[in-house]
Amino acid sequence: MLTAIIDYGSGNLHSAEKAFQRMAGEVNAGQVVVTSDPDVIAGADRIVLPGDGAFPACRAELFDHKGIFQAMEDAVVRRAHPFLGICVGMQLMASWGREYVDTPGLGWIKGDVVEIKPSDPKLKVPHMGWNNLVFDGDHPVLSGLVEGCHAYFVHSYHYRVEDPADLLAHVDYGGKLTAIITRENMIGMQFHPEKSQMTGLRMIANFLSWAP
Amino acid sequence: MLKTRIIPCLDVAEGRVVKGVNFVDLIDAGDPVESARAYDKAGADEICFLDIKATHENRGTMFDVARRTAEQCYVPLTIGGGVRSAQDVRDLLLAGADKVSFNSAAVANPDVIAEAANQFGSQCIVVAIDAKSVSEGKWEIFTHGGRRETGIDAVEFARTVVGKGAGEILLTSMDRDGTRAGFNIPLTRAISDSVSVPVIASGGVGTLDHLVEGVTLGGASAVLAASIFHFGDYTIREAKEYMAAAGIPMRLE
């Protein structure tokens, strides 16, 4: 069993690598590697796409790295391997990113990534810190977690799904902000599970054991 | 609902904690990683390392500290001290920092914030502002550990760096730092009301009421403290429960 965390030049992957390796050890999920090698991605059983920074820059990076996107799409879309997108890695699954300029996303789960505009103007943006999750559905990745558990967020844009059935969890911040989305073999988390202490580690373990 | 954060801050020099951390169960209180682990376990919402002797030669030890901390702690880590360029940000992020804090370099050249924010995103760019009161309702920026006067208005400067892309302000009152007399509330309120991004209040915490005031009166999104936690006056848990009892939304799990 191999989990590939895709390195396409976006952000700090060290903590993600360590968190996934630790939980893979606990649930016997095999190896975890950080890689930008399309052959490794193509041969992986599970794929994790992280991402920090702006949507257009991350998308450009993903497509600039020769063969990464094709290998990822082949594994996730054609062969239905479990996929987890984190933060901007999740946002890239959208139809469109509306940060700075309109940028097409991968279109895996229909929706737009739009600016956070809290109804209360006193609320700060970025939405930064720990917020409690409200579950909108049931899913193996939430196994062992109770509603109200906290995850660590840091973002100024969020994913608005077209089909409410794709929304698995949200948080409240002067309105609803999307926290987890899922469809078939794909999951996206807006927060950082690798930075969300036991709640995040539990979700990582659940993802590593998930057999969609 | 978003929770107010408590951030213990560790001063590090040459890879060791200065102003020691006094926890009973720490094997090596001088080791930043051991201290960070203890705070992670205690429920800290983030951890901050300040490299107070950030010379070029000492950079390597800080990278090592960041790397080892990221391997063992599952909370966000901010690193500041001696950060001068977008390249410094990249190096610290790759070593394991989640956020990087600019100080003097942002005063010397606010455009470095724009450059770093454009490359890595506002979410990881913090600007640390050290401000001193110069007259009633007026504060100015001081650099070089509070020794050098700049004549720059603190509120104006906060607006400038947020305009350049800073995602968070770490505000320290130089008048209060180390006094245990409480945050400078008018300063905290003035900055918090002037910018759209979160403000971390710092400098002067001596009691748990001070933490509460930083949020309720100062409008801070997070509170940073060092000695009250390091010396074991209060645990993170006690601080959180106290703040929660005062009506502030806290993460208690």
Short mmCIF file of N, CA, C and O in Angstrom, two decimals, chain A residues 15-117:
data_model
loop_
_atom_site.label_atom_id
_atom_site.label_comp_id
_atom_site.label_asym_id
_atom_site.label_seq_id
_atom_site.Cartn_x
_atom_site.Cartn_y
_atom_site.Cartn_z
N SER A 15 5.16 18.73 7.60
CA SER A 15 4.27 18.33 8.69
C SER A 15 3.20 17.37 8.18
O SER A 15 2.81 16.44 8.89
N ALA A 16 2.72 17.58 6.95
CA ALA A 16 1.74 16.65 6.39
C ALA A 16 2.36 15.25 6.28
O ALA A 16 1.77 14.25 6.68
N GLU A 17 3.58 15.21 5.77
CA GLU A 17 4.27 13.93 5.61
C GLU A 17 4.36 13.19 6.95
O GLU A 17 4.03 12.00 7.06
N LYS A 18 4.79 13.93 7.99
CA LYS A 18 4.97 13.30 9.30
C LYS A 18 3.64 12.82 9.88
O LYS A 18 3.56 11.75 10.46
N ALA A 19 2.60 13.63 9.74
CA ALA A 19 1.29 13.25 10.29
C ALA A 19 0.74 12.02 9.57
O ALA A 19 0.24 11.09 10.21
N PHE A 20 0.87 11.98 8.25
CA PHE A 20 0.36 10.83 7.49
C PHE A 20 1.19 9.57 7.79
O PHE A 20 0.64 8.48 7.91
N GLN A 21 2.50 9.76 7.92
CA GLN A 21 3.33 8.59 8.24
C GLN A 21 2.98 8.02 9.60
O GLN A 21 2.88 6.80 9.78
N ARG A 22 2.78 8.91 10.56
CA ARG A 22 2.45 8.44 11.91
C ARG A 22 1.13 7.65 11.90
O ARG A 22 1.04 6.55 12.45
N MET A 23 0.11 8.20 11.22
CA MET A 23 -1.19 7.53 11.24
C MET A 23 -1.19 6.28 10.35
O MET A 23 -1.87 5.30 10.66
N ALA A 24 -0.40 6.31 9.28
CA ALA A 24 -0.29 5.10 8.44
C ALA A 24 0.29 3.95 9.26
O ALA A 24 -0.12 2.79 9.12
N GLY A 25 1.22 4.30 10.15
CA GLY A 25 1.79 3.29 11.05
C GLY A 25 0.74 2.73 11.99
O GLY A 25 0.68 1.53 12.26
N GLU A 26 -0.14 3.60 12.47
CA GLU A 26 -1.15 3.15 13.44
C GLU A 26 -2.24 2.30 12.81
O GLU A 26 -2.82 1.45 13.49
N VAL A 27 -2.57 2.56 11.54
CA VAL A 27 -3.66 1.78 10.95
C VAL A 27 -3.16 0.80 9.87
O VAL A 27 -3.96 0.28 9.08
N ASN A 28 -1.85 0.56 9.87
CA ASN A 28 -1.24 -0.36 8.91
C ASN A 28 -1.60 -0.04 7.46
O ASN A 28 -2.07 -0.89 6.72
N ALA A 29 -1.38 1.23 7.11
CA ALA A 29 -1.74 1.65 5.75
C ALA A 29 -0.52 1.72 4.83
O ALA A 29 -0.58 2.32 3.76
N GLY A 30 0.56 1.12 5.25
CA GLY A 30 1.72 1.03 4.36
C GLY A 30 2.55 2.30 4.34
O GLY A 30 2.63 3.02 5.32
N GLN A 31 3.15 2.55 3.16
CA GLN A 31 4.10 3.65 3.01
C GLN A 31 3.42 4.96 2.67
O GLN A 31 2.38 4.96 2.00
N VAL A 32 4.05 6.06 3.12
CA VAL A 32 3.62 7.40 2.71
C VAL A 32 4.83 8.10 2.12
O VAL A 32 5.88 8.15 2.76
N VAL A 33 4.69 8.62 0.91
CA VAL A 33 5.81 9.35 0.31
C VAL A 33 5.35 10.72 -0.18
O VAL A 33 4.20 10.90 -0.57
N VAL A 34 6.29 11.67 -0.13
CA VAL A 34 6.06 12.97 -0.76
C VAL A 34 6.76 12.90 -2.10
O VAL A 34 7.95 12.56 -2.17
N THR A 35 6.02 13.17 -3.18
CA THR A 35 6.62 12.94 -4.49
C THR A 35 6.12 13.91 -5.56
O THR A 35 5.00 14.40 -5.48
N SER A 36 6.99 14.16 -6.53
CA SER A 36 6.55 14.89 -7.72
C SER A 36 6.76 14.02 -8.96
O SER A 36 6.73 14.51 -10.08
N ASP A 37 6.95 12.74 -8.72
CA ASP A 37 7.22 11.81 -9.82
C ASP A 37 5.90 11.21 -10.34
O ASP A 37 5.21 10.48 -9.62
N PRO A 38 5.53 11.50 -11.57
CA PRO A 38 4.25 11.00 -12.11
C PRO A 38 4.13 9.47 -12.04
O PRO A 38 3.03 8.95 -11.82
N ASP A 39 5.24 8.76 -12.17
CA ASP A 39 5.19 7.29 -12.10
C ASP A 39 4.81 6.81 -10.70
O ASP A 39 4.06 5.84 -10.55
N VAL A 40 5.34 7.51 -9.70
CA VAL A 40 5.01 7.14 -8.31
C VAL A 40 3.53 7.44 -8.04
O VAL A 40 2.81 6.64 -7.43
N ILE A 41 3.09 8.61 -8.53
CA ILE A 41 1.68 8.99 -8.34
C ILE A 41 0.77 7.97 -9.03
O ILE A 41 -0.23 7.52 -8.46
N ALA A 42 1.15 7.59 -10.24
CA ALA A 42 0.34 6.63 -11.00
C ALA A 42 0.26 5.28 -10.30
O ALA A 42 -0.75 4.57 -10.39
N GLY A 43 1.30 4.93 -9.55
CA GLY A 43 1.32 3.63 -8.89
C GLY A 43 0.78 3.66 -7.47
O GLY A 43 0.75 2.63 -6.79
N ALA A 44 0.37 4.84 -6.99
CA ALA A 44 -0.07 4.96 -5.59
C ALA A 44 -1.49 4.45 -5.41
O ALA A 44 -2.31 4.48 -6.33
N ASP A 45 -1.78 3.96 -4.20
CA ASP A 45 -3.12 3.49 -3.88
C ASP A 45 -4.01 4.64 -3.41
O ASP A 45 -5.23 4.60 -3.57
N ARG A 46 -3.37 5.63 -2.77
CA ARG A 46 -4.11 6.80 -2.29
C ARG A 46 -3.33 8.05 -2.64
O ARG A 46 -2.10 8.03 -2.64
N ILE A 47 -4.08 9.12 -2.88
CA ILE A 47 -3.43 10.36 -3.30
C ILE A 47 -3.88 11.52 -2.44
O ILE A 47 -5.08 11.68 -2.17
N VAL A 48 -2.89 12.31 -2.00
CA VAL A 48 -3.18 13.50 -1.20
C VAL A 48 -2.63 14.71 -1.94
O VAL A 48 -1.46 14.72 -2.34
N LEU A 49 -3.49 15.71 -2.13
CA LEU A 49 -3.07 16.94 -2.80
C LEU A 49 -3.15 18.10 -1.80
O LEU A 49 -4.23 18.56 -1.48
N PRO A 50 -1.99 18.54 -1.28
CA PRO A 50 -2.01 19.70 -0.38
C PRO A 50 -2.05 20.98 -1.19
O PRO A 50 -2.27 20.93 -2.42
N GLY A 51 -1.82 22.10 -0.58
CA GLY A 51 -1.80 23.36 -1.31
C GLY A 51 -1.94 24.53 -0.38
O GLY A 51 -2.82 24.54 0.47
N ASP A 52 -1.03 25.50 -0.52
CA ASP A 52 -1.08 26.73 0.26
C ASP A 52 -0.87 27.88 -0.70
O ASP A 52 -0.12 27.76 -1.65
N GLY A 53 -1.51 29.00 -0.42
CA GLY A 53 -1.28 30.19 -1.24
C GLY A 53 -2.49 30.50 -2.09
O GLY A 53 -3.61 30.14 -1.74
N ALA A 54 -2.26 31.17 -3.19
CA ALA A 54 -3.37 31.63 -4.02
C ALA A 54 -3.78 30.56 -5.03
O ALA A 54 -2.95 29.80 -5.53
N PHE A 55 -5.08 30.52 -5.32
CA PHE A 55 -5.65 29.52 -6.24
C PHE A 55 -4.95 29.55 -7.62
O PHE A 55 -4.50 28.49 -8.10
N PRO A 56 -4.84 30.72 -8.27
CA PRO A 56 -4.25 30.71 -9.63
C PRO A 56 -2.81 30.20 -9.62
O PRO A 56 -2.40 29.45 -10.52
N ALA A 57 -2.04 30.60 -8.59
CA ALA A 57 -0.63 30.18 -8.52
C ALA A 57 -0.54 28.67 -8.31
O ALA A 57 0.27 27.99 -8.95
N CYS A 58 -1.39 28.14 -7.43
CA CYS A 58 -1.35 26.70 -7.16
C CYS A 58 -1.75 25.90 -8.40
O CYS A 58 -1.14 24.89 -8.73
N ARG A 59 -2.79 26.41 -9.09
CA ARG A 59 -3.22 25.70 -10.29
C ARG A 59 -2.12 25.69 -11.34
O ARG A 59 -1.84 24.67 -11.97
N ALA A 60 -1.47 26.85 -11.50
CA ALA A 60 -0.39 26.95 -12.48
C ALA A 60 0.73 25.99 -12.14
O ALA A 60 1.24 25.27 -13.00
N GLU A 61 1.08 25.94 -10.85
CA GLU A 61 2.16 25.03 -10.40
C GLU A 61 1.80 23.58 -10.70
O GLU A 61 2.62 22.80 -11.16
N LEU A 62 0.53 23.24 -10.43
CA LEU A 62 0.10 21.86 -10.63
C LEU A 62 0.25 21.44 -12.09
O LEU A 62 0.65 20.31 -12.39
N PHE A 63 -0.07 22.38 -12.99
CA PHE A 63 -0.02 22.03 -14.40
C PHE A 63 1.37 22.22 -15.00
O PHE A 63 1.68 21.68 -16.06
N ASP A 64 2.22 23.02 -14.28
CA ASP A 64 3.58 23.24 -14.77
C ASP A 64 4.46 22.02 -14.58
O ASP A 64 5.45 21.84 -15.28
N HIS A 65 4.12 21.24 -13.56
CA HIS A 65 4.97 20.07 -13.28
C HIS A 65 4.55 18.94 -14.21
O HIS A 65 3.48 18.37 -14.08
N LYS A 66 5.42 18.66 -15.11
CA LYS A 66 5.11 17.77 -16.21
C LYS A 66 4.57 16.42 -15.75
O LYS A 66 5.20 15.71 -14.97
N GLY A 67 3.38 16.10 -16.21
CA GLY A 67 2.84 14.76 -15.98
C GLY A 67 2.13 14.54 -14.66
O GLY A 67 1.44 13.54 -14.50
N ILE A 68 2.29 15.47 -13.70
CA ILE A 68 1.68 15.25 -12.39
C ILE A 68 0.16 15.22 -12.49
O ILE A 68 -0.49 14.30 -11.99
N PHE A 69 -0.39 16.23 -13.15
CA PHE A 69 -1.84 16.30 -13.21
C PHE A 69 -2.41 15.08 -13.92
O PHE A 69 -3.39 14.47 -13.47
N GLN A 70 -1.79 14.70 -15.05
CA GLN A 70 -2.29 13.55 -15.82
C GLN A 70 -2.26 12.28 -14.97
O GLN A 70 -3.23 11.51 -14.96
N ALA A 71 -1.16 12.08 -14.25
CA ALA A 71 -1.05 10.87 -13.42
C ALA A 71 -2.10 10.88 -12.32
O ALA A 71 -2.73 9.85 -12.02
N MET A 72 -2.31 12.06 -11.75
CA MET A 72 -3.28 12.19 -10.66
C MET A 72 -4.70 11.95 -11.19
O MET A 72 -5.49 11.21 -10.59
N GLU A 73 -5.02 12.58 -12.29
CA GLU A 73 -6.37 12.44 -12.86
C GLU A 73 -6.65 10.99 -13.24
O GLU A 73 -7.74 10.46 -13.01
N ASP A 74 -5.65 10.36 -13.81
CA ASP A 74 -5.80 8.96 -14.21
C ASP A 74 -6.11 8.08 -12.98
O ASP A 74 -7.02 7.26 -13.02
N ALA A 75 -5.37 8.31 -11.90
CA ALA A 75 -5.57 7.49 -10.70
C ALA A 75 -6.91 7.80 -10.04
O ALA A 75 -7.63 6.89 -9.61
N VAL A 76 -7.27 9.08 -9.96
CA VAL A 76 -8.44 9.48 -9.17
C VAL A 76 -9.74 9.34 -9.97
O VAL A 76 -10.74 8.83 -9.47
N VAL A 77 -9.71 9.82 -11.21
CA VAL A 77 -10.96 9.84 -11.99
C VAL A 77 -11.18 8.51 -12.72
O VAL A 77 -12.24 7.91 -12.64
N ARG A 78 -10.14 8.04 -13.40
CA ARG A 78 -10.35 6.85 -14.23
C ARG A 78 -10.33 5.57 -13.40
O ARG A 78 -11.13 4.67 -13.61
N ARG A 79 -9.38 5.52 -12.40
CA ARG A 79 -9.26 4.29 -11.62
C ARG A 79 -9.84 4.39 -10.22
O ARG A 79 -9.73 3.46 -9.42
N ALA A 80 -10.44 5.55 -9.90
CA ALA A 80 -11.21 5.72 -8.65
C ALA A 80 -10.44 5.41 -7.37
O ALA A 80 -10.98 4.84 -6.43
N HIS A 81 -9.17 5.80 -7.32
CA HIS A 81 -8.42 5.65 -6.07
C HIS A 81 -8.83 6.75 -5.09
O HIS A 81 -9.17 7.85 -5.51
N PRO A 82 -8.77 6.46 -3.78
CA PRO A 82 -9.15 7.49 -2.79
C PRO A 82 -8.25 8.72 -2.91
O PRO A 82 -7.03 8.60 -3.03
N PHE A 83 -8.89 9.88 -2.85
CA PHE A 83 -8.19 11.16 -3.02
C PHE A 83 -8.58 12.09 -1.90
O PHE A 83 -9.75 12.17 -1.52
N LEU A 84 -7.58 12.79 -1.36
CA LEU A 84 -7.83 13.82 -0.35
C LEU A 84 -7.15 15.12 -0.75
O LEU A 84 -5.93 15.16 -0.92
N GLY A 85 -7.94 16.17 -0.92
CA GLY A 85 -7.39 17.51 -1.18
C GLY A 85 -7.43 18.31 0.11
O GLY A 85 -8.42 18.27 0.83
N ILE A 86 -6.33 19.02 0.41
CA ILE A 86 -6.25 19.81 1.65
C ILE A 86 -6.07 21.28 1.32
O ILE A 86 -5.18 21.63 0.54
N CYS A 87 -6.89 22.12 1.92
CA CYS A 87 -6.82 23.58 1.78
C CYS A 87 -6.92 23.97 0.30
O CYS A 87 -7.93 23.66 -0.31
N VAL A 88 -5.91 24.61 -0.27
CA VAL A 88 -6.04 24.96 -1.69
C VAL A 88 -6.06 23.69 -2.56
O VAL A 88 -6.65 23.68 -3.63
N GLY A 89 -5.47 22.62 -2.07
CA GLY A 89 -5.55 21.33 -2.77
C GLY A 89 -6.99 20.85 -2.88
O GLY A 89 -7.36 20.16 -3.84
N MET A 90 -7.81 21.20 -1.89
CA MET A 90 -9.25 20.92 -1.96
C MET A 90 -9.93 21.90 -2.90
O MET A 90 -10.73 21.50 -3.77
N GLN A 91 -9.56 23.16 -2.79
CA GLN A 91 -10.23 24.19 -3.62
C GLN A 91 -10.02 23.93 -5.12
O GLN A 91 -10.88 24.24 -5.94
N LEU A 92 -8.87 23.33 -5.46
CA LEU A 92 -8.58 23.07 -6.87
C LEU A 92 -9.57 22.09 -7.50
O LEU A 92 -9.70 22.00 -8.72
N MET A 93 -10.30 21.34 -6.65
CA MET A 93 -11.30 20.39 -7.17
C MET A 93 -12.52 21.11 -7.77
O MET A 93 -13.34 20.49 -8.44
N ALA A 94 -12.64 22.41 -7.52
CA ALA A 94 -13.83 23.16 -7.95
C ALA A 94 -13.87 23.39 -9.46
O ALA A 94 -12.89 23.14 -10.17
N SER A 95 -15.03 23.87 -9.92
CA SER A 95 -15.15 24.24 -11.33
C SER A 95 -14.34 25.52 -11.60
O SER A 95 -13.65 25.63 -12.61
N TRP A 96 -14.49 26.48 -10.65
CA TRP A 96 -13.84 27.78 -10.83
C TRP A 96 -13.27 28.29 -9.52
O TRP A 96 -13.87 28.12 -8.47
N GLY A 97 -12.11 28.96 -9.61
CA GLY A 97 -11.58 29.73 -8.50
C GLY A 97 -11.76 31.19 -8.84
O GLY A 97 -11.45 31.61 -9.94
N ARG A 98 -12.29 31.95 -7.87
CA ARG A 98 -12.58 33.37 -8.14
C ARG A 98 -11.61 34.28 -7.41
O ARG A 98 -11.93 35.42 -7.11
N GLU A 99 -10.41 33.78 -7.07
CA GLU A 99 -9.42 34.57 -6.35
C GLU A 99 -8.59 35.37 -7.37
O GLU A 99 -7.97 34.78 -8.24
N TYR A 100 -8.56 36.69 -7.20
CA TYR A 100 -7.90 37.63 -8.13
C TYR A 100 -8.53 37.59 -9.52
O TYR A 100 -9.09 38.55 -9.99
N VAL A 101 -8.40 36.46 -10.21
CA VAL A 101 -8.98 36.33 -11.54
C VAL A 101 -9.77 35.02 -11.58
O VAL A 101 -9.59 34.16 -10.73
N ASP A 102 -10.66 34.89 -12.55
CA ASP A 102 -11.40 33.63 -12.69
C ASP A 102 -10.49 32.58 -13.30
O ASP A 102 -9.98 32.75 -14.40
N THR A 103 -10.28 31.50 -12.54
CA THR A 103 -9.38 30.44 -12.99
C THR A 103 -10.14 29.13 -12.99
O THR A 103 -10.77 28.78 -11.99
N PRO A 104 -10.10 28.39 -14.08
CA PRO A 104 -10.79 27.09 -14.06
C PRO A 104 -10.09 26.12 -13.10
O PRO A 104 -8.86 26.09 -13.03
N GLY A 105 -10.90 25.35 -12.37
CA GLY A 105 -10.34 24.32 -11.49
C GLY A 105 -10.40 22.98 -12.21
O GLY A 105 -10.57 22.92 -13.43
N LEU A 106 -10.29 21.90 -11.43
CA LEU A 106 -10.30 20.57 -12.04
C LEU A 106 -11.73 20.14 -12.38
O LEU A 106 -11.92 19.24 -13.19
N GLY A 107 -12.72 20.75 -11.74
CA GLY A 107 -14.11 20.42 -12.02
C GLY A 107 -14.51 19.04 -11.51
O GLY A 107 -15.44 18.43 -12.03
N TRP A 108 -13.87 18.57 -10.46
CA TRP A 108 -14.20 17.23 -9.94
C TRP A 108 -15.45 17.24 -9.08
O TRP A 108 -16.21 16.28 -9.05
N ILE A 109 -15.62 18.30 -8.28
CA ILE A 109 -16.84 18.48 -7.51
C ILE A 109 -17.34 19.88 -7.84
O ILE A 109 -16.65 20.86 -7.55
N LYS A 110 -18.50 19.94 -8.46
CA LYS A 110 -18.96 21.23 -9.01
C LYS A 110 -19.13 22.29 -7.94
O LYS A 110 -19.73 22.05 -6.89
N GLY A 111 -18.60 23.47 -8.23
CA GLY A 111 -18.72 24.58 -7.31
C GLY A 111 -17.70 25.66 -7.62
O GLY A 111 -16.84 25.48 -8.49
N ASP A 112 -17.84 26.77 -6.90
CA ASP A 112 -16.94 27.92 -7.07
C ASP A 112 -16.19 28.17 -5.78
O ASP A 112 -16.75 27.97 -4.70
N VAL A 113 -14.97 28.66 -5.90
CA VAL A 113 -14.22 29.07 -4.71
C VAL A 113 -14.30 30.60 -4.65
O VAL A 113 -13.76 31.29 -5.52
N VAL A 114 -15.02 31.09 -3.63
CA VAL A 114 -15.33 32.52 -3.56
C VAL A 114 -14.79 33.14 -2.28
O VAL A 114 -14.50 32.44 -1.30
N GLU A 115 -14.69 34.45 -2.30
CA GLU A 115 -14.18 35.19 -1.15
C GLU A 115 -15.09 35.02 0.06
O GLU A 115 -16.32 34.98 -0.08
N ILE A 116 -14.50 34.95 1.25
CA ILE A 116 -15.29 34.89 2.48
C ILE A 116 -15.78 36.30 2.79
O ILE A 116 -14.98 37.23 2.88
N LYS A 117 -17.11 36.42 2.91
CA LYS A 117 -17.68 37.73 3.28
C LYS A 117 -18.62 37.53 4.45
O LYS A 117 -19.83 37.35 4.26
#
